[in-house]
């Protein structure tokens, strides 16, 4: 699905755009006037963590569940935990911060790497020797089933070089082969958000 056909959350619509019209996530660094989509800016990510802001739109997240998009390995681990009726917690920290439900549904559909199992990374995300970024190297395919996952809460740590997150208590699990499968859910979430805004 072409990204301009995906319904966009209002807050994402207020983000800066690249030359193609893609909205630039709040944690994305810029270099020579161009967003570096495959990378995460330490300062921007730290600000979002410290101020409880969405890593996609940069707007405050109310207390309660947060969402993130996960790849095949974590999606499989969560599915296994749910099937066994045991709690899931990502004991290995991740550098991927949380966001609003609508923002993460949108990101899962619009980001080519997140949206399709055969998509490949164009840029290496970090040091290939680093276990946190070892899989995020140029040419790596997403593969398998991804998911948009809601968590009851999250923890974070800001170090000199990165921001690390751990997520607790799965409250929603929306797996996908192709993220286009989330289109109806995204439309419904945007309709609920609009209704809540009109009720204020």
Coordinates of C-alpha atoms in Angstrom, one line a residue:
X1 CA 0.0 0.0 0.0
X2 CA 1.4 3.4 -0.9
X3 CA 2.1 5.5 2.2
X4 CA 0.0 8.5 1.1
X5 CA -3.0 6.2 1.1
X6 CA -2.5 5.3 4.8
X7 CA -4.7 7.4 7.1
X8 CA -2.4 9.6 9.2
X9 CA -2.8 10.5 12.9
X10 CA -3.2 14.3 13.2
X11 CA -0.1 14.6 15.4
X12 CA 2.0 12.7 12.8
X13 CA 0.6 15.1 10.2
X14 CA 2.3 18.0 12.0
X15 CA 5.8 16.4 11.8
X16 CA 8.4 17.7 9.3
X17 CA 8.4 15.8 6.0
X18 CA 11.2 14.5 3.8
X19 CA 11.4 15.3 0.0
X20 CA 9.0 12.4 -0.8
X21 CA 6.4 13.6 1.8
X22 CA 7.1 11.0 4.5
X23 CA 6.6 12.4 8.0
X24 CA 9.8 12.3 10.0
X25 CA 9.5 10.5 13.4
X26 CA 10.4 12.5 16.6
X27 CA 13.5 10.4 17.3
X28 CA 15.0 10.5 13.8
X29 CA 18.3 12.4 13.3
X30 CA 18.9 14.9 10.5
X31 CA 22.1 15.2 8.5
X32 CA 22.7 17.9 5.9
X33 CA 19.0 18.7 5.9
X34 CA 18.0 15.1 5.3
X35 CA 16.3 12.8 7.8
X36 CA 18.2 9.6 8.6
X37 CA 15.3 7.2 9.0
X38 CA 17.3 4.0 9.8
X39 CA 19.0 5.8 12.8
X40 CA 18.0 7.0 16.2
X41 CA 19.1 10.4 17.6
X42 CA 20.3 10.0 21.2
X43 CA 19.1 13.4 22.4
X44 CA 15.7 13.2 20.8
X45 CA 15.2 9.7 22.1
X46 CA 16.3 10.7 25.6
X47 CA 13.9 13.7 25.5
X48 CA 11.0 11.5 24.5
X49 CA 11.8 9.0 27.3
X50 CA 12.2 11.6 30.0
X51 CA 9.1 13.6 29.0
X52 CA 7.0 10.5 28.2
X53 CA 6.5 11.6 24.6
X54 CA 5.7 9.3 21.6
X55 CA 8.8 8.3 19.6
X56 CA 6.8 8.8 16.4
X57 CA 4.8 12.1 16.8
X58 CA 6.7 13.6 19.8
X59 CA 3.4 14.3 21.6
X60 CA 2.9 13.5 25.3
X61 CA 1.6 10.0 26.1
X62 CA -1.0 9.9 28.9
X63 CA -0.5 7.4 31.7
X64 CA -1.6 3.9 30.7
X65 CA -0.6 1.5 28.0
X66 CA 2.0 2.3 25.3
X67 CA 2.7 0.6 22.0
X68 CA 5.6 -0.4 19.8
X69 CA 6.3 -2.4 16.7
X70 CA 8.3 -5.6 17.1
X71 CA 10.1 -7.8 14.7
X72 CA 9.8 -11.6 14.1
X73 CA 11.8 -12.8 17.0
X74 CA 10.1 -10.8 19.7
X75 CA 6.7 -11.3 18.0
X76 CA 7.2 -15.1 18.3
X77 CA 8.3 -14.9 21.9
X78 CA 5.3 -12.8 22.8
X79 CA 2.9 -15.2 21.0
X80 CA 4.5 -18.1 22.8
X81 CA 4.1 -16.4 26.2
X82 CA 0.5 -15.6 25.5
X83 CA -0.2 -19.2 24.3
X84 CA 1.4 -20.5 27.5
X85 CA -0.6 -17.9 29.7
X86 CA 2.6 -16.6 31.2
X87 CA 3.7 -13.0 31.5
X88 CA 6.1 -11.5 28.9
X89 CA 8.9 -9.0 29.6
X90 CA 11.6 -8.2 27.2
X91 CA 14.6 -8.9 29.4
X92 CA 17.0 -7.8 26.7
X93 CA 16.7 -4.0 26.4
X94 CA 15.8 -2.4 23.1
X95 CA 16.6 1.1 21.7
X96 CA 13.1 1.3 20.2
X97 CA 10.9 3.7 22.2
X98 CA 7.2 3.5 22.8
X99 CA 4.4 5.5 21.2
X100 CA 0.6 6.0 20.9
X101 CA -1.4 3.2 19.5
X102 CA -2.4 5.1 16.3
X103 CA 1.1 6.2 15.7
X104 CA 2.5 2.7 16.0
X105 CA -0.2 1.3 13.8
X106 CA 0.6 4.0 11.2
X107 CA 4.4 3.5 11.5
X108 CA 4.0 -0.3 11.0
X109 CA 2.2 0.4 7.7
X110 CA 4.3 3.3 6.3
X111 CA 7.9 2.2 7.2
X112 CA 8.9 -0.1 4.4
X113 CA 11.1 -2.2 6.7
X114 CA 8.4 -2.7 9.3
X115 CA 5.6 -3.2 6.8
X116 CA 6.8 -6.2 4.7
X117 CA 8.7 -9.4 5.5
X118 CA 10.8 -9.2 2.4
X119 CA 11.9 -5.5 3.0
X120 CA 15.6 -5.0 3.5
X121 CA 17.5 -2.3 5.5
X122 CA 19.2 0.4 3.4
X123 CA 21.4 1.6 6.2
X124 CA 23.2 -0.1 9.2
X125 CA 21.6 1.2 12.4
X126 CA 24.7 0.9 14.6
X127 CA 27.8 -1.1 15.4
X128 CA 27.4 -4.6 13.9
X129 CA 29.4 -6.0 16.8
X130 CA 26.8 -4.6 19.3
X131 CA 24.2 -7.2 20.2
X132 CA 21.5 -4.5 20.3
X133 CA 22.0 -3.5 16.7
X134 CA 23.6 -6.6 15.2
X135 CA 20.5 -7.5 13.2
X136 CA 20.0 -4.0 12.0
X137 CA 22.6 -4.0 9.3
X138 CA 22.4 -2.9 5.7
X139 CA 20.7 -5.6 3.6
X140 CA 19.1 -7.4 6.5
X141 CA 15.5 -8.6 5.8
X142 CA 12.8 -8.2 8.4
X143 CA 11.4 -11.6 7.6
X144 CA 8.7 -13.4 9.5
X145 CA 5.7 -12.1 11.4
X146 CA 6.0 -8.6 13.0
X147 CA 3.4 -7.2 15.4
X148 CA 2.1 -4.0 17.0
X149 CA 2.1 -4.7 20.7
X150 CA 0.5 -2.8 23.6
X151 CA 2.3 -2.9 27.0
X152 CA 1.0 -1.8 30.4
X153 CA 4.1 0.2 31.1
X154 CA 7.8 0.6 30.3
X155 CA 11.1 1.3 31.9
X156 CA 14.0 3.2 30.5
X157 CA 17.7 4.1 31.1
X158 CA 19.6 7.0 29.5
X159 CA 23.3 6.3 29.1
X160 CA 26.0 8.4 27.5
X161 CA 25.6 6.7 24.1
X162 CA 22.0 5.3 24.0
X163 CA 18.5 5.2 25.5
X164 CA 17.4 1.7 26.5
X165 CA 13.8 0.5 27.0
X166 CA 12.2 -2.5 28.6
X167 CA 8.4 -3.2 28.3
X168 CA 6.1 -4.8 30.8
X169 CA 2.7 -6.6 30.7
X170 CA 1.4 -7.2 27.2
X171 CA -2.1 -5.8 26.9
X172 CA -2.6 -6.1 23.2
X173 CA -0.9 -8.3 20.5
X174 CA -1.6 -7.5 16.8
X175 CA 0.6 -9.7 14.6
X176 CA 1.0 -9.2 10.9
X177 CA 2.8 -10.7 7.9
X178 CA 2.2 -7.5 5.9
X179 CA 1.2 -4.4 8.0
X180 CA -1.6 -3.6 5.6
X181 CA -3.5 -6.0 7.8
X182 CA -3.8 -3.2 10.3
X183 CA -5.6 -0.8 8.0
X184 CA -9.1 -1.4 9.5
X185 CA -7.7 -1.2 13.0
X186 CA -5.9 2.1 12.3
X187 CA -9.1 3.6 10.8
X188 CA -11.1 2.5 13.9
X189 CA -8.4 4.0 16.2
X190 CA -8.4 7.3 14.4
X191 CA -12.2 7.4 14.5
X192 CA -12.2 6.7 18.3
X193 CA -9.5 9.4 18.8
X194 CA -11.6 11.9 16.8
X195 CA -14.7 11.1 18.9
X196 CA -12.8 11.6 22.1
X197 CA -11.5 14.9 20.9
X198 CA -14.9 16.1 19.9
X199 CA -16.3 15.0 23.4
X200 CA -13.9 17.3 25.2

